[in-house]
mmCIF file of C-alpha atoms in Angstrom:
data_model
loop_
_atom_site.group_PDB
_atom_site.id
_atom_site.type_symbol
_atom_site.label_atom_id
_atom_site.label_comp_id
_atom_site.label_asym_id
_atom_site.label_seq_id
_atom_site.Cartn_x
_atom_site.Cartn_y
_atom_site.Cartn_z
ATOM 1 C CA MET A 1 43.082 142.245 141.562
ATOM 2 C CA ASN A 2 42.261 139.484 139.080
ATOM 3 C CA GLU A 3 38.923 139.588 137.332
ATOM 4 C CA PRO A 4 36.469 136.755 138.087
ATOM 5 C CA ASN A 5 36.890 133.582 136.087
ATOM 6 C CA PRO A 6 34.379 134.003 133.223
ATOM 7 C CA PHE A 7 33.109 130.450 133.632
ATOM 8 C CA LEU A 8 32.302 131.153 137.300
ATOM 9 C CA ASP A 9 30.887 134.665 136.868
ATOM 10 C CA PRO A 10 27.046 134.620 136.838
ATOM 11 C CA ALA A 11 27.001 138.070 135.252
ATOM 12 C CA ARG A 12 28.671 136.712 132.108
ATOM 13 C CA GLN A 13 26.575 133.624 131.460
ATOM 14 C CA ARG A 14 24.096 135.385 129.179
ATOM 15 C CA GLU A 15 26.984 136.820 127.169
ATOM 16 C CA LEU A 16 28.608 133.391 126.880
ATOM 17 C CA TYR A 17 25.542 131.287 126.140
ATOM 18 C CA GLY A 18 22.747 133.686 125.258
ATOM 19 C CA HIS A 19 23.247 132.945 121.562
ATOM 20 C CA ALA A 20 23.958 129.384 120.450
ATOM 21 C CA SER A 21 25.822 130.677 117.401
ATOM 22 C CA ARG A 22 28.731 131.854 119.563
ATOM 23 C CA LEU A 23 29.448 128.424 121.002
ATOM 24 C CA ALA A 24 28.751 126.773 117.648
ATOM 25 C CA GLY A 25 31.241 129.018 115.848
ATOM 26 C CA ARG A 26 33.976 128.426 118.404
ATOM 27 C CA THR A 27 33.356 124.667 118.361
ATOM 28 C CA ARG A 28 33.416 124.506 114.556
ATOM 29 C CA ALA A 29 36.742 126.341 114.446
ATOM 30 C CA LEU A 30 38.222 124.012 117.064
ATOM 31 C CA MET A 31 36.990 120.833 115.388
ATOM 32 C CA ARG A 32 38.251 122.022 112.000
ATOM 33 C CA ALA A 33 41.688 122.413 113.620
ATOM 34 C CA LYS A 34 41.724 119.016 115.333
ATOM 35 C CA ILE A 35 44.441 116.659 114.112
ATOM 36 C CA ALA A 36 44.733 114.167 117.016
ATOM 37 C CA GLY A 37 42.400 112.815 119.670
ATOM 38 C CA ARG A 38 39.340 110.611 119.455
ATOM 39 C CA PRO A 39 35.882 112.230 119.385
ATOM 40 C CA VAL A 40 34.756 112.752 122.966
ATOM 41 C CA PRO A 41 31.141 111.525 122.562
ATOM 42 C CA GLU A 42 32.348 108.250 121.036
ATOM 43 C CA THR A 43 34.873 107.825 123.853
ATOM 44 C CA ILE A 44 32.089 108.306 126.396
ATOM 45 C CA VAL A 45 30.064 105.598 124.649
ATOM 46 C CA ARG A 46 33.050 103.238 124.656
ATOM 47 C CA LEU A 47 33.618 103.793 128.385
ATOM 48 C CA VAL A 48 29.976 103.023 129.149
ATOM 49 C CA GLN A 49 30.158 99.869 127.026
ATOM 50 C CA THR A 50 33.312 98.803 128.850
ATOM 51 C CA HIS A 51 32.353 99.576 132.438
ATOM 52 C CA HIS A 52 28.558 99.314 132.736
ATOM 53 C CA GLY A 53 27.206 95.908 133.678
ATOM 54 C CA GLN A 54 24.382 96.006 131.133
ATOM 55 C CA PRO A 55 25.252 98.584 128.454
ATOM 56 C CA ASP A 56 22.752 97.102 126.016
ATOM 57 C CA ARG A 57 19.834 97.376 128.461
ATOM 58 C CA LEU A 58 20.030 100.975 129.641
ATOM 59 C CA GLY A 59 17.003 102.885 130.857
ATOM 60 C CA VAL A 60 17.612 106.611 131.411
ATOM 61 C CA VAL A 61 20.875 108.321 130.445
ATOM 62 C CA LEU A 62 21.252 111.865 131.785
ATOM 63 C CA ASP A 63 23.580 114.178 129.845
ATOM 64 C CA ILE A 64 24.389 117.143 132.109
ATOM 65 C CA GLY A 65 25.565 120.323 130.406
ATOM 66 C CA CYS A 66 24.346 118.921 127.105
ATOM 67 C CA GLY A 67 24.772 122.226 125.270
ATOM 68 C CA ARG A 68 23.764 121.856 121.623
ATOM 69 C CA GLY A 69 23.043 118.154 122.128
ATOM 70 C CA THR A 70 26.041 116.624 120.366
ATOM 71 C CA SER A 71 26.811 113.991 123.023
ATOM 72 C CA SER A 72 23.133 113.332 123.687
ATOM 73 C CA LEU A 73 22.520 112.424 120.050
ATOM 74 C CA VAL A 74 25.571 110.169 119.815
ATOM 75 C CA ILE A 75 24.553 108.395 123.032
ATOM 76 C CA ALA A 76 21.026 107.877 121.714
ATOM 77 C CA GLU A 77 22.313 106.487 118.410
ATOM 78 C CA GLN A 78 25.100 104.258 119.683
ATOM 79 C CA LEU A 79 23.911 103.086 123.121
ATOM 80 C CA ARG A 80 20.178 103.062 122.336
ATOM 81 C CA PRO A 81 18.908 103.523 125.901
ATOM 82 C CA GLN A 82 15.190 103.808 126.548
ATOM 83 C CA ARG A 83 15.600 107.562 127.020
ATOM 84 C CA VAL A 84 18.280 110.250 126.901
ATOM 85 C CA ILE A 85 17.658 113.416 128.905
ATOM 86 C CA GLY A 86 19.878 116.356 128.037
ATOM 87 C CA LEU A 87 20.024 119.061 130.703
ATOM 88 C CA ASP A 88 21.457 122.548 130.376
ATOM 89 C CA ALA A 89 20.962 125.974 131.932
ATOM 90 C CA ALA A 90 21.044 127.876 128.616
ATOM 91 C CA PRO A 91 17.709 128.115 126.735
ATOM 92 C CA SER A 92 19.429 129.082 123.475
ATOM 93 C CA LEU A 93 21.562 125.947 123.487
ATOM 94 C CA LEU A 94 18.585 123.757 124.358
ATOM 95 C CA ALA A 95 16.599 125.234 121.473
ATOM 96 C CA GLN A 96 19.338 124.226 119.066
ATOM 97 C CA ALA A 97 19.604 120.782 120.647
ATOM 98 C CA ARG A 98 15.863 120.242 120.141
ATOM 99 C CA GLU A 99 16.153 121.354 116.523
ATOM 100 C CA ARG A 100 18.966 118.883 115.916
ATOM 101 C CA ALA A 101 16.892 116.079 117.469
ATOM 102 C CA LYS A 102 13.618 116.964 115.745
ATOM 103 C CA ASP A 103 13.593 113.812 113.620
ATOM 104 C CA LEU A 104 13.883 111.528 116.658
ATOM 105 C CA PRO A 105 10.873 110.373 118.687
ATOM 106 C CA ASP A 106 10.198 112.589 121.718
ATOM 107 C CA SER A 107 10.165 109.447 123.829
ATOM 108 C CA THR A 108 13.807 108.756 122.903
ATOM 109 C CA VAL A 109 15.589 112.082 123.457
ATOM 110 C CA GLY A 110 14.370 115.058 125.452
ATOM 111 C CA PHE A 111 16.009 118.295 126.565
ATOM 112 C CA VAL A 112 15.207 120.166 129.764
ATOM 113 C CA GLU A 113 16.382 123.413 131.316
ATOM 114 C CA GLY A 114 17.775 122.989 134.795
ATOM 115 C CA ASP A 115 20.473 123.657 137.374
ATOM 116 C CA PHE A 116 23.030 120.899 137.837
ATOM 117 C CA HIS A 117 23.235 121.790 141.535
ATOM 118 C CA ASP A 118 19.614 120.621 141.874
ATOM 119 C CA LEU A 119 18.950 117.971 139.239
ATOM 120 C CA PRO A 120 15.229 117.681 138.386
ATOM 121 C CA LEU A 121 15.295 113.882 138.557
ATOM 122 C CA SER A 122 14.268 111.522 141.320
ATOM 123 C CA ASP A 123 16.711 109.488 143.389
ATOM 124 C CA ALA A 124 18.239 106.415 141.721
ATOM 125 C CA SER A 125 16.499 107.198 138.423
ATOM 126 C CA SER A 126 19.424 107.123 135.954
ATOM 127 C CA ASP A 127 21.497 104.212 134.714
ATOM 128 C CA VAL A 128 24.189 106.512 133.305
ATOM 129 C CA VAL A 129 25.024 110.154 134.038
ATOM 130 C CA VAL A 130 27.408 112.056 131.765
ATOM 131 C CA ALA A 131 28.912 115.414 132.745
ATOM 132 C CA ALA A 132 31.260 116.516 129.966
ATOM 133 C CA PHE A 133 32.954 119.917 129.916
ATOM 134 C CA CYS A 134 30.542 121.474 132.412
ATOM 135 C CA LEU A 135 31.736 120.905 135.995
ATOM 136 C CA TYR A 136 34.168 123.818 135.720
ATOM 137 C CA HIS A 137 31.152 126.112 135.459
ATOM 138 C CA SER A 138 30.399 125.463 139.146
ATOM 139 C CA PRO A 139 32.234 127.151 142.032
ATOM 140 C CA HIS A 140 31.432 124.001 144.015
ATOM 141 C CA PRO A 141 31.625 121.075 141.572
ATOM 142 C CA GLU A 142 31.598 118.601 144.447
ATOM 143 C CA ASP A 143 27.969 119.613 145.010
ATOM 144 C CA VAL A 144 27.183 118.649 141.421
ATOM 145 C CA VAL A 145 28.916 115.309 141.937
ATOM 146 C CA ALA A 146 26.713 114.747 144.997
ATOM 147 C CA GLN A 147 23.660 115.333 142.817
ATOM 148 C CA ILE A 148 24.994 112.866 140.256
ATOM 149 C CA ALA A 149 25.412 110.280 143.013
ATOM 150 C CA ARG A 150 21.846 110.926 144.175
ATOM 151 C CA VAL A 151 20.229 110.258 140.787
ATOM 152 C CA LEU A 152 22.383 107.259 139.845
ATOM 153 C CA ALA A 153 20.635 103.909 140.147
ATOM 154 C CA PRO A 154 22.380 100.984 141.867
ATOM 155 C CA GLY A 155 24.855 99.578 139.361
ATOM 156 C CA GLY A 156 24.797 102.866 137.473
ATOM 157 C CA LEU A 157 27.754 104.653 135.961
ATOM 158 C CA ALA A 158 28.967 108.242 135.832
ATOM 159 C CA VAL A 159 31.331 109.535 133.144
ATOM 160 C CA LEU A 160 32.874 112.917 133.949
ATOM 161 C CA VAL A 161 35.008 114.789 131.402
ATOM 162 C CA THR A 162 37.176 117.878 131.689
ATOM 163 C CA LYS A 163 40.330 119.566 130.360
ATOM 164 C CA GLY A 164 43.806 120.248 131.708
ATOM 165 C CA LEU A 165 44.651 123.550 133.352
ATOM 166 C CA ASP A 166 47.203 124.349 130.661
ATOM 167 C CA SER A 167 44.930 123.616 127.706
ATOM 168 C CA TYR A 168 45.544 125.860 124.684
ATOM 169 C CA GLN A 169 48.472 127.640 126.327
ATOM 170 C CA GLU A 170 50.004 128.218 122.883
ATOM 171 C CA MET A 171 46.883 130.282 122.126
ATOM 172 C CA ASP A 172 47.516 132.304 125.288
ATOM 173 C CA GLN A 173 51.029 133.064 124.106
ATOM 174 C CA LEU A 174 49.819 134.116 120.655
ATOM 175 C CA VAL A 175 47.262 136.513 122.132
ATOM 176 C CA ALA A 176 49.921 138.065 124.348
ATOM 177 C CA SER A 177 52.523 138.319 121.568
ATOM 178 C CA ALA A 178 50.083 140.066 119.231
ATOM 179 C CA GLY A 179 49.158 142.587 121.910
ATOM 180 C CA LEU A 180 45.512 141.499 121.820
ATOM 181 C CA ASP A 181 45.763 140.953 125.575
ATOM 182 C CA PRO A 182 49.256 141.470 127.053
ATOM 183 C CA ARG A 183 48.176 139.379 130.052
ATOM 184 C CA GLY A 184 46.854 136.599 127.854
ATOM 185 C CA ALA A 185 49.229 134.017 129.342
ATOM 186 C CA GLN A 186 48.584 135.111 132.937
ATOM 187 C CA HIS A 187 44.827 134.690 133.337
ATOM 188 C CA GLU A 188 43.501 131.890 135.496
ATOM 189 C CA SER A 189 42.619 128.776 133.530
ATOM 190 C CA LEU A 190 38.960 128.621 132.535
ATOM 191 C CA TYR A 191 38.979 125.063 133.904
ATOM 192 C CA ALA A 192 40.302 125.902 137.377
ATOM 193 C CA ALA A 193 37.260 124.588 139.268
ATOM 194 C CA ALA A 194 37.315 121.100 137.742
ATOM 195 C CA HIS A 195 40.376 120.120 135.745
ATOM 196 C CA SER A 196 42.417 117.071 134.836
ATOM 197 C CA GLY A 197 44.420 117.295 138.035
ATOM 198 C CA ASN A 198 41.503 117.309 140.475
ATOM 199 C CA LEU A 199 38.625 115.591 138.675
ATOM 200 C CA ALA A 200 39.190 112.148 140.209
ATOM 201 C CA ALA A 201 39.307 113.661 143.699
ATOM 202 C CA LEU A 202 36.111 115.597 143.039
ATOM 203 C CA ALA A 203 34.394 112.420 141.846
ATOM 204 C CA SER A 204 35.613 110.538 144.924
ATOM 205 C CA SER A 205 33.760 112.953 147.200
ATOM 206 C CA SER A 206 30.484 111.100 146.483
ATOM 207 C CA LEU A 207 31.340 108.240 144.086
ATOM 208 C CA ASP A 208 33.742 105.331 143.723
ATOM 209 C CA VAL A 209 36.205 106.009 140.910
ATOM 210 C CA ILE A 210 36.882 102.878 138.839
ATOM 211 C CA ALA A 211 38.813 104.241 135.849
ATOM 212 C CA VAL A 212 40.673 107.358 134.707
ATOM 213 C CA LEU A 213 41.618 107.980 131.084
ATOM 214 C CA ASP A 214 43.837 110.819 129.860
ATOM 215 C CA GLU A 215 44.171 111.724 126.192
ATOM 216 C CA GLU A 216 46.075 114.479 124.433
ATOM 217 C CA HIS A 217 44.090 116.300 121.780
ATOM 218 C CA VAL A 218 46.053 118.354 119.260
ATOM 219 C CA PHE A 219 44.749 121.189 117.102
ATOM 220 C CA THR A 220 46.418 123.023 114.228
ATOM 221 C CA PHE A 221 44.811 126.280 113.092
ATOM 222 C CA ASP A 222 45.873 126.939 109.519
ATOM 223 C CA GLY A 223 46.505 130.666 109.939
ATOM 224 C CA HIS A 224 45.334 133.897 111.544
ATOM 225 C CA ASP A 225 41.896 133.871 109.904
ATOM 226 C CA HIS A 226 41.162 130.404 111.285
ATOM 227 C CA THR A 227 42.578 131.253 114.718
ATOM 228 C CA ALA A 228 40.441 134.395 114.876
ATOM 229 C CA GLN A 229 37.293 132.311 114.351
ATOM 230 C CA TYR A 230 38.091 130.538 117.619
ATOM 231 C CA LEU A 231 39.321 133.580 119.535
ATOM 232 C CA ALA A 232 36.372 135.797 118.655
ATOM 233 C CA THR A 233 34.107 134.412 121.393
ATOM 234 C CA ASN A 234 36.686 132.981 123.785
ATOM 235 C CA PRO A 235 35.892 134.639 127.130
ATOM 236 C CA LYS A 236 39.341 134.161 128.650
ATOM 237 C CA TYR A 237 40.958 137.241 127.156
ATOM 238 C CA ASP A 238 40.478 140.959 127.754
ATOM 239 C CA LEU A 239 40.124 142.130 124.171
ATOM 240 C CA ALA A 240 39.862 145.745 123.050
ATOM 241 C CA PRO A 241 36.391 147.135 122.210
ATOM 242 C CA GLY A 242 35.298 145.987 118.775
ATOM 243 C CA LEU A 243 37.353 142.791 118.791
ATOM 244 C CA TYR A 244 35.230 140.448 120.900
ATOM 245 C CA GLY A 245 32.764 138.708 118.626
ATOM 246 C CA ASN A 246 34.462 140.134 115.533
ATOM 247 C CA PRO A 247 36.730 137.536 113.893
ATOM 248 C CA GLY A 248 37.493 139.818 110.957
ATOM 249 C CA ALA A 249 38.877 142.560 113.185
ATOM 250 C CA LEU A 250 40.786 140.019 115.273
ATOM 251 C CA ALA A 251 42.355 138.486 112.172
ATOM 252 C CA ALA A 252 43.352 141.933 110.890
ATOM 253 C CA THR A 253 45.111 142.685 114.172
ATOM 254 C CA LEU A 254 46.942 139.354 114.107
ATOM 255 C CA HIS A 255 48.045 139.963 110.512
ATOM 256 C CA GLU A 256 49.289 143.433 111.468
ATOM 257 C CA PHE A 257 51.511 142.340 114.329
ATOM 258 C CA LEU A 258 52.558 138.742 113.591
ATOM 259 C CA PRO A 259 53.571 136.779 110.474
ATOM 260 C CA ASP A 260 50.724 134.566 109.311
ATOM 261 C CA GLN A 261 51.469 130.939 110.086
ATOM 262 C CA PRO A 262 49.757 127.839 111.458
ATOM 263 C CA LEU A 263 49.270 127.557 115.209
ATOM 264 C CA THR A 264 49.392 124.174 116.920
ATOM 265 C CA THR A 265 47.916 123.923 120.411
ATOM 266 C CA ARG A 266 47.013 121.098 122.779
ATOM 267 C CA SER A 267 44.540 120.086 125.424
ATOM 268 C CA ARG A 268 44.650 117.210 127.885
ATOM 269 C CA ILE A 269 41.212 115.582 128.055
ATOM 270 C CA THR A 270 40.474 113.541 131.181
ATOM 271 C CA PHE A 271 37.643 111.033 131.574
ATOM 272 C CA VAL A 272 36.724 109.745 135.032
ATOM 273 C CA VAL A 273 34.426 106.736 135.301
ATOM 274 C CA ALA A 274 32.723 106.207 138.662
ATOM 275 C CA GLN A 275 29.979 104.205 140.359
ATOM 276 C CA PRO A 276 27.682 104.805 143.326
ATOM 277 C CA LYS A 277 29.295 104.054 146.683
#
């Protein structure tokens, strides 16, 4: 019997997001490896500028699954709405987001803890709602989309972002080949609940889809030490005791079993732009 998808397993959420440093370390390693693909926050901004009727006169922008606040801060800087509200379920990530935004006026950017299945905003209160790389954390992402539709104001815009099912499959193969997890290439995709292939259909359950954009992002890790920085807190794999959270031990294992060489891997990033029905 397959183990539960880590992104859909409530018992693992504290492990995954109880310490902001874990997500930060994995993100830094991935961004250091990136060689192709536009920055996602800037692409979100461009889509809002292209598809919203009044992108220079925005009131509230809600950033669901804001994490450490990266997209929220870019939205505040580049779109300059009256207010950006970043929402996440992880207190540790919100604490780091607030620290990163400490030099901005509280009236401009704020971060709140909440459940995206029950958004703590009133009906028709948001001009833009962003949900980037978070819908696959819900076993019923269509319910989240319904909440997005509820809080969108008339003429508002939703930008939903996810990854392809086969993202980073070259990493899966490396993990299996090194014996770190012999089933590394057989686990269910972390993005199974909301992925590039079904995101538009999910959005259409409560919204009118007006644009879909697919981009290929390419990453080259410069060797085993770099790869281990990313793998150390990736929840997809069943690693031996002492390896999870330990990039040094992971790198040593990779060096022992495989020649050290760069690893290039890919991810399809899909953006869906939608409006209230």
